[in-house]
mmCIF file of C-alpha atoms in Angstrom:
data_model
loop_
_atom_site.group_PDB
_atom_site.id
_atom_site.type_symbol
_atom_site.label_atom_id
_atom_site.label_comp_id
_atom_site.label_asym_id
_atom_site.label_seq_id
_atom_site.Cartn_x
_atom_site.Cartn_y
_atom_site.Cartn_z
ATOM 1 C CA UNK A 8 0.438 0.420 0.159
ATOM 2 C CA UNK A 9 1.560 3.625 -1.135
ATOM 3 C CA UNK A 10 1.499 6.407 1.108
ATOM 4 C CA UNK A 11 -0.807 9.649 0.425
ATOM 5 C CA UNK A 12 1.938 10.644 0.590
ATOM 6 C CA UNK A 13 3.512 9.642 -2.196
ATOM 7 C CA UNK A 14 2.632 10.642 -5.981
ATOM 8 C CA UNK A 15 3.876 8.046 -7.640
ATOM 9 C CA UNK A 16 1.516 5.300 -8.595
ATOM 10 C CA UNK A 17 -1.647 4.865 -9.270
ATOM 11 C CA UNK A 18 -5.152 4.812 -6.923
ATOM 12 C CA UNK A 19 -8.607 3.792 -7.443
ATOM 13 C CA UNK A 20 -11.444 5.826 -7.815
ATOM 14 C CA UNK A 21 -13.027 4.722 -4.903
ATOM 15 C CA UNK A 22 -10.289 5.588 -2.392
ATOM 16 C CA UNK A 23 -9.585 8.603 -4.349
ATOM 17 C CA UNK A 24 -13.709 9.669 -3.775
ATOM 18 C CA UNK A 25 -12.636 9.627 0.051
ATOM 19 C CA UNK A 26 -10.176 10.758 0.490
ATOM 20 C CA UNK A 27 -11.270 13.961 -1.939
ATOM 21 C CA UNK A 28 -13.794 14.084 0.291
ATOM 22 C CA UNK A 29 -11.820 14.662 3.362
ATOM 23 C CA UNK A 30 -10.024 16.458 1.897
ATOM 24 C CA UNK A 31 -12.314 18.932 0.397
ATOM 25 C CA UNK A 32 -13.977 18.787 3.466
ATOM 26 C CA UNK A 33 -11.124 19.694 5.225
ATOM 27 C CA UNK A 34 -10.597 22.912 3.461
ATOM 28 C CA UNK A 35 -14.029 23.912 3.344
ATOM 29 C CA UNK A 36 -13.333 24.407 6.928
ATOM 30 C CA UNK A 37 -9.713 25.845 6.964
ATOM 31 C CA UNK A 38 -11.577 28.638 4.681
ATOM 32 C CA UNK A 39 -14.033 29.445 6.717
ATOM 33 C CA UNK A 40 -12.294 29.560 9.635
ATOM 34 C CA UNK A 41 -9.619 31.799 8.372
ATOM 35 C CA UNK A 42 -12.044 34.246 7.494
ATOM 36 C CA UNK A 43 -13.964 34.015 10.977
ATOM 37 C CA UNK A 44 -10.213 34.677 12.293
ATOM 38 C CA UNK A 45 -9.876 36.997 9.780
ATOM 39 C CA UNK A 46 -13.090 39.103 11.028
ATOM 40 C CA UNK A 47 -12.170 38.596 14.520
ATOM 41 C CA UNK A 48 -8.444 39.306 14.577
ATOM 42 C CA UNK A 49 -7.264 36.455 15.345
ATOM 43 C CA UNK A 50 -3.560 36.305 13.364
ATOM 44 C CA UNK A 51 -2.461 32.865 15.376
ATOM 45 C CA UNK A 52 -5.330 30.915 13.863
ATOM 46 C CA UNK A 53 -6.107 32.694 10.578
ATOM 47 C CA UNK A 54 -2.045 31.666 9.692
ATOM 48 C CA UNK A 55 -2.440 27.939 11.120
ATOM 49 C CA UNK A 56 -5.584 27.441 9.535
ATOM 50 C CA UNK A 57 -3.194 29.139 6.789
ATOM 51 C CA UNK A 58 -0.627 26.211 6.587
ATOM 52 C CA UNK A 59 -3.161 23.425 7.145
ATOM 53 C CA UNK A 60 -5.292 24.520 4.122
ATOM 54 C CA UNK A 61 -1.951 24.598 2.549
ATOM 55 C CA UNK A 62 -1.064 20.971 3.274
ATOM 56 C CA UNK A 63 -4.675 19.572 2.323
ATOM 57 C CA UNK A 64 -4.232 21.255 -0.973
ATOM 58 C CA UNK A 65 -0.967 19.684 -1.205
ATOM 59 C CA UNK A 66 -2.347 16.366 -0.613
ATOM 60 C CA UNK A 67 -5.450 17.150 -2.227
ATOM 61 C CA UNK A 68 -3.511 17.422 -5.665
ATOM 62 C CA UNK A 69 -0.983 14.144 -4.474
ATOM 63 C CA UNK A 70 -4.535 12.528 -4.637
ATOM 64 C CA UNK A 71 -5.243 13.566 -8.277
ATOM 65 C CA UNK A 72 -1.533 12.728 -10.064
ATOM 66 C CA UNK A 73 -2.495 8.584 -8.411
ATOM 67 C CA UNK A 74 -5.835 9.201 -10.445
ATOM 68 C CA UNK A 75 -4.737 10.451 -13.527
ATOM 69 C CA UNK A 76 -1.830 7.981 -13.245
ATOM 70 C CA UNK A 77 -4.400 5.786 -13.001
ATOM 71 C CA UNK A 78 -5.517 6.792 -16.403
ATOM 72 C CA UNK A 79 -2.973 6.623 -18.072
ATOM 73 C CA UNK A 80 -2.756 10.273 -18.179
ATOM 74 C CA UNK A 81 0.883 12.658 -16.903
ATOM 75 C CA UNK A 82 0.715 14.266 -13.725
ATOM 76 C CA UNK A 83 1.134 18.081 -14.668
ATOM 77 C CA UNK A 84 -2.446 17.927 -15.959
ATOM 78 C CA UNK A 85 -3.182 17.961 -12.105
ATOM 79 C CA UNK A 86 -1.877 21.681 -12.655
ATOM 80 C CA UNK A 87 -5.193 22.549 -14.513
ATOM 81 C CA UNK A 88 -6.765 21.427 -10.672
ATOM 82 C CA UNK A 89 -4.909 24.730 -9.202
ATOM 83 C CA UNK A 90 -7.970 26.930 -11.186
ATOM 84 C CA UNK A 91 -10.316 28.536 -9.231
ATOM 85 C CA UNK A 92 -13.485 27.433 -7.965
ATOM 86 C CA UNK A 93 -15.422 25.650 -9.326
ATOM 87 C CA UNK A 94 -13.275 25.022 -12.831
ATOM 88 C CA UNK A 95 -11.551 23.195 -10.302
ATOM 89 C CA UNK A 96 -13.959 21.203 -8.742
ATOM 90 C CA UNK A 97 -15.200 19.832 -11.943
ATOM 91 C CA UNK A 98 -12.220 18.087 -12.576
ATOM 92 C CA UNK A 99 -12.348 16.546 -9.108
ATOM 93 C CA UNK A 100 -14.991 15.516 -9.718
ATOM 94 C CA UNK A 101 -14.459 13.900 -13.771
ATOM 95 C CA UNK A 102 -11.646 12.769 -12.168
ATOM 96 C CA UNK A 103 -13.810 10.594 -9.369
ATOM 97 C CA UNK A 104 -16.036 9.359 -12.513
ATOM 98 C CA UNK A 105 -13.268 8.234 -15.323
ATOM 99 C CA UNK A 106 -12.616 5.299 -15.217
ATOM 100 C CA UNK A 107 -8.978 3.928 -15.398
ATOM 101 C CA UNK A 108 -6.665 1.518 -17.875
ATOM 102 C CA UNK A 109 -7.396 -2.021 -17.337
ATOM 103 C CA UNK A 110 -3.754 -3.638 -16.009
ATOM 104 C CA UNK A 111 -1.161 -2.092 -15.559
ATOM 105 C CA UNK A 112 0.771 0.802 -17.724
ATOM 106 C CA UNK A 113 3.317 3.367 -17.513
ATOM 107 C CA UNK A 114 3.000 3.786 -13.614
ATOM 108 C CA UNK A 115 2.504 0.426 -12.018
ATOM 109 C CA UNK A 116 0.281 -2.597 -11.274
ATOM 110 C CA UNK A 117 -3.581 -2.095 -11.333
ATOM 111 C CA UNK A 118 -4.888 -1.062 -8.381
ATOM 112 C CA UNK A 119 -8.420 -2.943 -7.668
ATOM 113 C CA UNK A 120 -6.002 -5.894 -7.741
ATOM 114 C CA UNK A 121 -3.822 -4.296 -4.846
ATOM 115 C CA UNK A 122 -5.601 -1.141 -2.804
ATOM 116 C CA UNK A 123 -8.365 -2.824 -0.235
ATOM 117 C CA UNK A 124 -10.595 0.463 -0.433
#
């Protein structure tokens, strides 16, 4: 089982969707807390949640790269996901529903045979 911190390898649609929901929900919570701490001028919370937001965005992009590998595409397409919402949300959802390549490809073995989720 590969680490969620590694962009190498492939990931199934189901595992991607679960991780996508976790990280996207974390992003929304962080944005709300950042907005609240900005209004109340709580700068420590503002910076802490800003760092957490950046980390969750990076983790979300790593999972998107692994999903692109499963589809047979290069990591560079993940840069399109940095476009502001709602355009990037459409891309993330597309990754959740696009079937991956069957069998091994140049990015690794079929994740359906190796992943337990």
